[in-house]
Structures are given as C-alpha cells and as structure tokens.
CSV table of C-alpha atoms in Angstrom, one decimal:
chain,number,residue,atom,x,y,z
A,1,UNK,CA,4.2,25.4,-13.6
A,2,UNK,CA,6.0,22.1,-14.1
A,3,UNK,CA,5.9,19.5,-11.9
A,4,UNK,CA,7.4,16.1,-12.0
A,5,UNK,CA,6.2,12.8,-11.0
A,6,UNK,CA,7.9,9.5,-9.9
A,7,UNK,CA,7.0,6.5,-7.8
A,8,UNK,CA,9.1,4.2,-6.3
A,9,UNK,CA,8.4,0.4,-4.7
A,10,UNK,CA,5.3,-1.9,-5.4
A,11,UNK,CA,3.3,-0.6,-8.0
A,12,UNK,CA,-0.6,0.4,-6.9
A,13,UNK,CA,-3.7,1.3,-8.5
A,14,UNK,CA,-4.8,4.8,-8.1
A,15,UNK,CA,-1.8,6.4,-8.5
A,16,UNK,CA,-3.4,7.7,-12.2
A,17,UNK,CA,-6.2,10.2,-10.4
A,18,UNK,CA,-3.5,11.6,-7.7
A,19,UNK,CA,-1.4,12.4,-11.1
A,20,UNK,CA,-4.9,13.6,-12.4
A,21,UNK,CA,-5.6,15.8,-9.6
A,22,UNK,CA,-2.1,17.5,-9.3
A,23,UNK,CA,-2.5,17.9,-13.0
A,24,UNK,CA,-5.9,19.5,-12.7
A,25,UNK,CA,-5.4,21.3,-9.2
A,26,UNK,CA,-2.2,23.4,-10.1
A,27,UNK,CA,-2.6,24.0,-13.9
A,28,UNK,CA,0.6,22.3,-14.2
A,29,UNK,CA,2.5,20.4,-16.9
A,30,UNK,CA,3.0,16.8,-15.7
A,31,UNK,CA,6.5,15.2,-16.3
A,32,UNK,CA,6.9,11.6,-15.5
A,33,UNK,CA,9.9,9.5,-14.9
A,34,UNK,CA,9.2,5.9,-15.4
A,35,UNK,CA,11.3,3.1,-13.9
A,36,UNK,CA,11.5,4.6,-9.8
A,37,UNK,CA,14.4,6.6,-8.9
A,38,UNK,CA,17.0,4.3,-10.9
A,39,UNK,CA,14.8,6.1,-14.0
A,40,UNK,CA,14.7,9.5,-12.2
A,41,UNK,CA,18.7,9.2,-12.4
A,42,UNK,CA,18.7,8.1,-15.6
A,43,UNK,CA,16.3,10.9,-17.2
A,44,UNK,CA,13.5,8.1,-18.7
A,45,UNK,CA,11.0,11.2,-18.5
A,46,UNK,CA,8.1,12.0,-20.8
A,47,UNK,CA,5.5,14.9,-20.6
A,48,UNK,CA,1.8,13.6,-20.5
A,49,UNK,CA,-1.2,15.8,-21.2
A,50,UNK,CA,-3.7,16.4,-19.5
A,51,UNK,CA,-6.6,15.0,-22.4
A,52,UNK,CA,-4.8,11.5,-21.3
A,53,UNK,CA,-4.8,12.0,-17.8
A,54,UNK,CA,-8.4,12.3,-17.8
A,55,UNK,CA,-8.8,9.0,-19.5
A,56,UNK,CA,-6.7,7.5,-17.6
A,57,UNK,CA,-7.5,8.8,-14.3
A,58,UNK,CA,-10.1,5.9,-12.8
A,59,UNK,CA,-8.6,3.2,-15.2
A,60,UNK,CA,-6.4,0.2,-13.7
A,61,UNK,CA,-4.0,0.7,-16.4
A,62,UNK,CA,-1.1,2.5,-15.3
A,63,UNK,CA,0.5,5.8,-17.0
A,64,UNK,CA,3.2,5.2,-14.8
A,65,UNK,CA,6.1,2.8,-14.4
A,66,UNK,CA,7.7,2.4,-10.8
A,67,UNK,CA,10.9,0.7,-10.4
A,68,UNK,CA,13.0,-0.6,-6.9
A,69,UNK,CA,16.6,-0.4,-5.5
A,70,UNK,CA,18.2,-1.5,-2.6
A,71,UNK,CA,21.3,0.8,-3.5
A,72,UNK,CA,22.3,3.8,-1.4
A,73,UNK,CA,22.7,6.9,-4.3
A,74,UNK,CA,25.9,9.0,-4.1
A,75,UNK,CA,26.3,12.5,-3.6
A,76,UNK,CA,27.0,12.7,-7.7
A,77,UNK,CA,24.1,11.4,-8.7
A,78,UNK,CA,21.8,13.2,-6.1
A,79,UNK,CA,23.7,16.1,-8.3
A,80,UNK,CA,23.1,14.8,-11.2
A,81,UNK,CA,19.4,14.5,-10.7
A,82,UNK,CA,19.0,18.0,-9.4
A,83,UNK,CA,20.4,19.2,-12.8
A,84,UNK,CA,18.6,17.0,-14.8
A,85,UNK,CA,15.5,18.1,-13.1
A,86,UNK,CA,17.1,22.1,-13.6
A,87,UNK,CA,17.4,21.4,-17.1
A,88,UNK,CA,14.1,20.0,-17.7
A,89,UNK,CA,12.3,23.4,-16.0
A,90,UNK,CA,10.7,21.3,-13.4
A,91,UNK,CA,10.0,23.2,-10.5
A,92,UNK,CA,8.7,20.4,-8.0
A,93,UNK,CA,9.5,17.4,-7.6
A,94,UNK,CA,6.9,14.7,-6.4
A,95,UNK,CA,7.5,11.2,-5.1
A,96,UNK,CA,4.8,8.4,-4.4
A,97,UNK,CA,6.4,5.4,-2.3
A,98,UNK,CA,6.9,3.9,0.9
A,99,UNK,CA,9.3,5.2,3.3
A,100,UNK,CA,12.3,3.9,2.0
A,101,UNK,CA,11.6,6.0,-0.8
A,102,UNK,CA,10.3,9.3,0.8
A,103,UNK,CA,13.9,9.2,3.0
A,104,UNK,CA,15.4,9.7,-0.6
A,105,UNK,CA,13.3,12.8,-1.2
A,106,UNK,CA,15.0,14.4,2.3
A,107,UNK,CA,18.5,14.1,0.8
A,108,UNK,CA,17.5,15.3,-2.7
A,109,UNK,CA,15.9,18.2,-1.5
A,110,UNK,CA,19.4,19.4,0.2
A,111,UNK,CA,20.7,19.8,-3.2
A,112,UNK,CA,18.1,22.3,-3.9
A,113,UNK,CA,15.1,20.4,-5.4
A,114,UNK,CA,11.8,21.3,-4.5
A,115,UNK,CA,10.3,17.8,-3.0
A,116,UNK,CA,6.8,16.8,-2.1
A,117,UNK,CA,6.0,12.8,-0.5
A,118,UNK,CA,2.7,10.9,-0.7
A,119,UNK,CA,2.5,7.3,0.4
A,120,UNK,CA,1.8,4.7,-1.9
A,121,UNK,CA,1.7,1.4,-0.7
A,122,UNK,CA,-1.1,-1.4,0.2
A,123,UNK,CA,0.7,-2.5,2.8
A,124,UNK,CA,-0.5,1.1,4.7
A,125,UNK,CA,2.5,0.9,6.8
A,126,UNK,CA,3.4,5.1,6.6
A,127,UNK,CA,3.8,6.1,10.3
A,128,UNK,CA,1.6,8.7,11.0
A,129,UNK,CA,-1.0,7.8,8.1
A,130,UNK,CA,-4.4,6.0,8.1
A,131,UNK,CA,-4.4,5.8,4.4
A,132,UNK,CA,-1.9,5.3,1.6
A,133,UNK,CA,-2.7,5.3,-2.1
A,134,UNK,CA,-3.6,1.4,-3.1
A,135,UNK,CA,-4.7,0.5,-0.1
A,136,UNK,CA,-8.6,0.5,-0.8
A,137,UNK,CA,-8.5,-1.5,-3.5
A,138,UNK,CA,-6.1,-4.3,-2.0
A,139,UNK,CA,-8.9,-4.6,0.6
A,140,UNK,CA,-11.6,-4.8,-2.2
A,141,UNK,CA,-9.4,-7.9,-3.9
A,142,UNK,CA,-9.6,-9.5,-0.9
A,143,UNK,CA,-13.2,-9.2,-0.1
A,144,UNK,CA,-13.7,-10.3,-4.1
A,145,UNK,CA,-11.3,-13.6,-3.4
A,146,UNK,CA,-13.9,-14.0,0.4
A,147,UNK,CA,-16.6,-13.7,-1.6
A,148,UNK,CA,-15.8,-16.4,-3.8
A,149,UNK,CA,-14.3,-18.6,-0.8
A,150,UNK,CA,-17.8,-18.3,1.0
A,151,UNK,CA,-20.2,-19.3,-2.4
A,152,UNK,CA,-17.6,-22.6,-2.7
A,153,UNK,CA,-18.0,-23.5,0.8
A,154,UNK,CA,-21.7,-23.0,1.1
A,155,UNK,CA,-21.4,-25.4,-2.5
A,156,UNK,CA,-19.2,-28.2,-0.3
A,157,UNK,CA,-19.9,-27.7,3.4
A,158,UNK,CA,-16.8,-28.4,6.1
A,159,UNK,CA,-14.0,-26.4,3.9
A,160,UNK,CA,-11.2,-24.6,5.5
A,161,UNK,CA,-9.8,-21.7,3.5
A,162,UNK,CA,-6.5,-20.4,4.2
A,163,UNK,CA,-5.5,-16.8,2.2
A,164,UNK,CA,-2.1,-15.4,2.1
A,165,UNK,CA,-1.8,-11.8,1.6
A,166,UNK,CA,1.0,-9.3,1.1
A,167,UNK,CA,1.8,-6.7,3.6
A,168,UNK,CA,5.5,-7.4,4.8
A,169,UNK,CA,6.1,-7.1,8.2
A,170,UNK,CA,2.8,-5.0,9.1
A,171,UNK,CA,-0.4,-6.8,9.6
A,172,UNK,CA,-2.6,-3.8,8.4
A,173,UNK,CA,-3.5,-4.9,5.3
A,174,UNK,CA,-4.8,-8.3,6.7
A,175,UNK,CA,-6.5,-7.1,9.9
A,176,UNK,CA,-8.3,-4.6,7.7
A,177,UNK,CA,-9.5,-6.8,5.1
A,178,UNK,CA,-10.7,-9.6,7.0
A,179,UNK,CA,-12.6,-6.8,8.8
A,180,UNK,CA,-14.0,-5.3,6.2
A,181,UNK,CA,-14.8,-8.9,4.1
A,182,UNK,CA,-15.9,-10.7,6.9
A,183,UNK,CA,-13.5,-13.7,7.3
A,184,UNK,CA,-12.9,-15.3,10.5
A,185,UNK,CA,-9.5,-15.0,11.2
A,186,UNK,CA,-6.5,-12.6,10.8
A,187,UNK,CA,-2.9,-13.7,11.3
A,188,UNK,CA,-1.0,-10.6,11.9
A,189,UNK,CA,3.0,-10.4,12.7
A,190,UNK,CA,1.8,-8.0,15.6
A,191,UNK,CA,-1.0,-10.4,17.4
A,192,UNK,CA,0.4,-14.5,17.4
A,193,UNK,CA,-2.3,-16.8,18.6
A,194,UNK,CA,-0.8,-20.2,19.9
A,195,UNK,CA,-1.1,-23.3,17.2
A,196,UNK,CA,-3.2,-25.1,19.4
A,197,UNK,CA,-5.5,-22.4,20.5
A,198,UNK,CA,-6.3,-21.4,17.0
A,199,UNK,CA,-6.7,-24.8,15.8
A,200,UNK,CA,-9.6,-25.1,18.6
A,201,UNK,CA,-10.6,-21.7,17.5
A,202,UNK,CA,-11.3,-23.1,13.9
A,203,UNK,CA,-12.7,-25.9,14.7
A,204,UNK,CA,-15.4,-24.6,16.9
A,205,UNK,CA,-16.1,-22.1,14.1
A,206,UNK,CA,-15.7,-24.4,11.7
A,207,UNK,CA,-19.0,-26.3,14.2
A,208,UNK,CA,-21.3,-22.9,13.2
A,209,UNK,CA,-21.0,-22.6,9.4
A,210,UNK,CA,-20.2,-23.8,6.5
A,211,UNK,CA,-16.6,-22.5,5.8
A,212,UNK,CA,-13.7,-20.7,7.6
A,213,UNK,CA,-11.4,-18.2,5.9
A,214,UNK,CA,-8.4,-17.1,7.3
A,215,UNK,CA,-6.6,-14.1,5.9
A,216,UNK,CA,-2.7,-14.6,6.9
A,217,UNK,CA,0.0,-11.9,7.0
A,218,UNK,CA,2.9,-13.1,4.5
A,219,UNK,CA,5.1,-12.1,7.8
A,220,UNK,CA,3.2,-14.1,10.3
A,221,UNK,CA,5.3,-17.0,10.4
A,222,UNK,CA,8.3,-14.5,11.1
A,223,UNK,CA,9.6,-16.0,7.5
A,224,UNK,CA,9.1,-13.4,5.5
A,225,UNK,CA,11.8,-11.7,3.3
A,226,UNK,CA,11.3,-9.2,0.2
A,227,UNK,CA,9.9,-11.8,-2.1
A,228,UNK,CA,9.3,-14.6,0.0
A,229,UNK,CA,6.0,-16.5,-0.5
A,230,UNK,CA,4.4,-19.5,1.3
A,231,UNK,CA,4.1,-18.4,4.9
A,232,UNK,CA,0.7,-20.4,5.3
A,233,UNK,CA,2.6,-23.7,4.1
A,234,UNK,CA,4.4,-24.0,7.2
A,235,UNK,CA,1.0,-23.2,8.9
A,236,UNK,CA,-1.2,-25.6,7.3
A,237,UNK,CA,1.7,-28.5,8.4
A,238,UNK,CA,1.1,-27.6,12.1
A,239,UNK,CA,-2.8,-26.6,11.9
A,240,UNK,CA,-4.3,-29.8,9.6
A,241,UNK,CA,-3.2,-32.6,11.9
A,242,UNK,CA,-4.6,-30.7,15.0
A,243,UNK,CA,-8.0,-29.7,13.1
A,244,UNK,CA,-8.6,-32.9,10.9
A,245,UNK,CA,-9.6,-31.2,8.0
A,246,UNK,CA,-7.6,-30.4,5.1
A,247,UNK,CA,-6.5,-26.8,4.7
A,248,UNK,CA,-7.0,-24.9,1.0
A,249,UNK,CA,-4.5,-22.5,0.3
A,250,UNK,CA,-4.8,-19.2,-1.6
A,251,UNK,CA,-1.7,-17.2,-2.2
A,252,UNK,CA,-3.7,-13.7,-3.6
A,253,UNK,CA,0.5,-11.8,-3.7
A,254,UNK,CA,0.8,-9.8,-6.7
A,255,UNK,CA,-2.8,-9.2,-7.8
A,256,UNK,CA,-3.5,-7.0,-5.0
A,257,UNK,CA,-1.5,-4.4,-6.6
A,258,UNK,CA,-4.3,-4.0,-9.3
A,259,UNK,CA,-7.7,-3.7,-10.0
A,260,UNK,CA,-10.2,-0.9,-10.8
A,261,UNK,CA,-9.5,1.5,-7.9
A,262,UNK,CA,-12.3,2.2,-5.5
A,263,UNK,CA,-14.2,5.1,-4.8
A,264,UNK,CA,-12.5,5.7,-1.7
A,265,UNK,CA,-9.2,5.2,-3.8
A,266,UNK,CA,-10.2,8.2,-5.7
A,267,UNK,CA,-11.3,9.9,-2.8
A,268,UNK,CA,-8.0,9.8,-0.7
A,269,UNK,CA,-5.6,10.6,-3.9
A,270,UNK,CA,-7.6,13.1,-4.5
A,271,UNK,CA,-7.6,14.9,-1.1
A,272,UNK,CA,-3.8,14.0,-1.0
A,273,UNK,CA,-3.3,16.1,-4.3
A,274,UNK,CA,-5.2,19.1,-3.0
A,275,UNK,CA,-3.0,19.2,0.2
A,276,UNK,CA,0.2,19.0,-1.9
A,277,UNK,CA,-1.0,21.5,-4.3
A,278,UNK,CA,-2.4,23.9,-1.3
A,279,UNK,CA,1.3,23.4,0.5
A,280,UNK,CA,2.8,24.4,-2.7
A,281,UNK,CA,0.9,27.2,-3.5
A,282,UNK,CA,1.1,28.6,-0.1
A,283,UNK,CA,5.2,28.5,-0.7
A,284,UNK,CA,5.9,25.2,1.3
A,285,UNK,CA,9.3,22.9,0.7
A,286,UNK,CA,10.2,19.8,0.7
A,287,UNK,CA,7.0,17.9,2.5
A,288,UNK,CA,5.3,15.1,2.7
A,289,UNK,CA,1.7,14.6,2.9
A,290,UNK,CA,-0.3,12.0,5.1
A,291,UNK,CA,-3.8,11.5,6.1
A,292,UNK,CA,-4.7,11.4,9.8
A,293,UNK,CA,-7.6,9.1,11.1
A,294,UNK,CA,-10.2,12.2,10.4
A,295,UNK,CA,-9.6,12.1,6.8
A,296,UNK,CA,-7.7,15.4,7.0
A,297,UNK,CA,-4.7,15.6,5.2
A,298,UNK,CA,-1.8,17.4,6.6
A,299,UNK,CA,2.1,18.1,5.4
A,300,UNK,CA,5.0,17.0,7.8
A,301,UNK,CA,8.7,17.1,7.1
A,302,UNK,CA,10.3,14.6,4.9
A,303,UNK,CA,12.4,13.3,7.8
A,304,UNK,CA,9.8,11.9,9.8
A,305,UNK,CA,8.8,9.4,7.4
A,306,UNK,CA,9.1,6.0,8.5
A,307,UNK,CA,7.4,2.5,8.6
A,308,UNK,CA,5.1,1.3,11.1
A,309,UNK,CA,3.6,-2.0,12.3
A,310,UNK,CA,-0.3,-2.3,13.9
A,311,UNK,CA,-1.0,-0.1,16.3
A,312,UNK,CA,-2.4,-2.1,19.2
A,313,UNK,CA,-4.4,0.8,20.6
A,314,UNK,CA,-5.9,1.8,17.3
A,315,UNK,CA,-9.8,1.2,16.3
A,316,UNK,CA,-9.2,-1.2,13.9
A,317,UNK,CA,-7.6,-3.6,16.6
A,318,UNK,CA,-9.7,-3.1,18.7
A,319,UNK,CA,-12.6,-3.8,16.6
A,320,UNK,CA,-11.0,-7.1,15.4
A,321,UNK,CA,-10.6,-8.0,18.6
A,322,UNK,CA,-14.3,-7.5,19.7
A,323,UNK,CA,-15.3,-9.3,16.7
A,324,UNK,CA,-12.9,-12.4,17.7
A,325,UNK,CA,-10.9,-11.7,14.5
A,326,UNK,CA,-7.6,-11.9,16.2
C-alpha cells in the first residue's frame, strides 16, 4: 500500500511518530508532500523509508514541511490533485491540520480520493477532541518557561510574571498549562475576570509567595488576529498602576511549536495511527480521527470537523476553577 502524507497550518512536534506508526502499522510506503496543500497541488512529494522514519520518529526535527493558505482551491485544481495523487499510485490520502484544513479533505474526497483527518494543532481546538498532536509538548514548554519564572522569583522576591501564549481564540492551551505547571492565573478568551478584581487577586497572591505567573491567552484582550502578538501589553498598562509592581513580560509564541515531544505525544499519535490504520483496513472512506476524553480514539465524518473554544462544563474548567486559576 501507498499512502500519502501532508499537514497543513502551524507546524507541531510529534507529527514524525504518527508518520512512523502509519508507516509501521499498514506496511505501507510513505509519500510526503511538503509545503501544506499549496505543495499537495503542486506535486513537492518525496517517498521516505521507513530506516528514516525510525530515526526520526521521537526527534524534534521534522521530516515534514507544512505550509498555510487562506485561498479557497477551485474545482480544477481539487482535479488536478486527485490525478496527481492517481498518478503517483497513492491509495490514501492523509491530512494532519486544524479544521480549516480537514474541511479541504471533505471536498477532495468527492473527486474520488481516499481521505483520512487527524488534528494537529497546540492550540487543541478540534471539536469533539481532547487531544491533538502537539499539544503535550506546548504544555511541557510552558511548564519549562514556569519553572524558570519560579527559581528567578524565589532569587528576587515580589516579581510579577506575565506569559503570553499562543492558542488563538481558544483558551485550551493556557487553562491547561497553567494547570498542569502550576501558575496562578489563566487569562482565557472564554472566562474575562474584571481589571480590578484581578489586580486585587494578584496582589493578595502576590502577599503569600514569592512570585505570580500568569499565563495569558494571545486572544484574551479580544485583539488577536492570525499573527498578532502583544496581547499582555495592553494588560500590563491597565494592571501595573492598580498593583504597584512592575509587570515582566514573556511572549513564549513560536517556540511552543517545538521541542522533544512527550511521552504522551507519542502516546496519542500513536493511538491516532492505529485508529486510522484499523478504519482503513476495515474498508472505511474519507474519515477523520479524534480522541474522546477516555483516550479512545474513534473516526467521524470529514464534515463534522470544526473549531471549538473551552468548554465551560468540561473537567479541566472546572478544575481551574476550584483551584482559583480562573
């Protein structure tokens, strides 16, 4: 069997095992197209073997290039792909991405092409899924960068540390990491504490220990475009006079994307690629693949894919809550 690979959107470590496993799982020969779906149109493929794939499988480096576009393809080049893809003997099709990208995969797989989803993403905003691949190890930058916060704070005693993190309009990645590191505060899109309140919130805190960290949501401020950095700016202007302590700034952005990937990294791409390889081997089409809160993985259509913010009823809210997080 041949099977080709592509990923769309923000680039993520782990994506190398989930290759790996697919690889391994189905006995197939791996095709990749580098450069997203603008490189899946224009044929950048090349065949990787599986002696490299096992190197490469737990390493940071990627085998893989992604690639973004905000254009809409026509129904031409949807053709064209499907015959590149005919030409090239490939017999599925699979797409790592957000949702923007897995809505492509629906319309390919009308002209014929075999089409399997997995989210990739650290922003974990795939509705329907409590993991997507990169997620881990975003949280695992954070609670490095924490880390680091809390041994300069406990150095200098009366800091205030403010982080900015990635995420876009979902508040998943923060709220989890400043669980799962231990900061104090998480400023999610989907929760807004009043300026004044949280400025008495810090500085009680701020009464009990040495340091405060603060993980912020880049969308928190409601200012927040693809690209846009510096939410916490316009936070820190309204927060220091009300506190009376100078506010440090982090902006962590692109480095979440990388790093070695966690063992939970591996372990969710690799029950995502034994789900994809079961559905294809049992004679499935065009699916995608999430992971519920159970860690089971289960197939739904293409269509269903689409983004989702912080669910407010979920555990990990709740939790944050209890823990006077949010």
């Amino acid at each position: 069997m041949r099977i080709g690979m592509v990923i769309s959107g923000g680039d993520v470590t782990g994506i190398n095992n989930f290759i790996f496993q697919i690889s391994r799982l189905a006995q197939a020969e791996m095709v990749l197209f580098n450069g997203g779906i603008p490189g899946l149109l224009a044929n950048r493929h090349q065949e990787v073997s599986r002696r490299d794939l096992v190197d490469y499988a737990i390493a940071a480096i990627p085998v893989i290039q992604s690639g973004r576009t905000q254009r809409k393809l026509v129904r031409g080049e949807y053709e064209t792909i499907a015959r590149q893809l005919k030409t090239l003997r490939i017999e599925v099709l699979i797409l790592a991405g957000g949702d923007g990208s897995l809505q492509f995969l629906h319309i390919l797989s009308e002209f014929g092409v075999n089409c399997f989803g997995v989210g990739m993403t650290i922003d974990n905003d795939v509705n329907g899924s409590d993991y997507t691949i990169g997620f881990s190890t975003a949280c695992e930058q954070v609670l490095k960068e924490v880390a680091k916060l809390r041994n300069t704070g406990r150095a200098l005693a009366g800091r205030v540390f403010m982080v900015e993190l990635l995420g876009g309009y979902c508040g998943e990645l923060t709220l989890q990491s400043a669980i799962k590191s231990n900061a104090d505060f998480a400023l999610i899109p989907e929760y807004q504490i009043p300026t004044q309140e949280l400025a008495t919130r810090i500085t009680q805190r701020l009464s009990e220990q040495n340091s405060v960290v603060i993980l912020c949501s880049e969308g928190y401020t409601r200012e927040y475009s693809p690209g846009f950095q510096g939410a916490i700016d316009t936070l820190i202007k309204q927060l220091e006079p009300l506190i009376g302590v100078r506010i440090r700034k982090t902006i962590i952005g692109y480095g979440l994307r990388n790093g070695e990937p966690t063992c939970e990294e591996i372990f969710q791409g690799t029950i995502m690629a034994s789900e994809v390889v079961r559905c294809i081997q049992s004679g499935m089409r065009n699916k995608a693949v999430i992971i519920n809160g159970s860690n089971k993985p289960i197939p739904i259509d293409l269509m269903s894919i689409k983004k989702r913010l912080v669910d407010t009823e979920g555990a990990h809210y709740k939790l944050a809550r209890q823990l006077n997080i949010l």
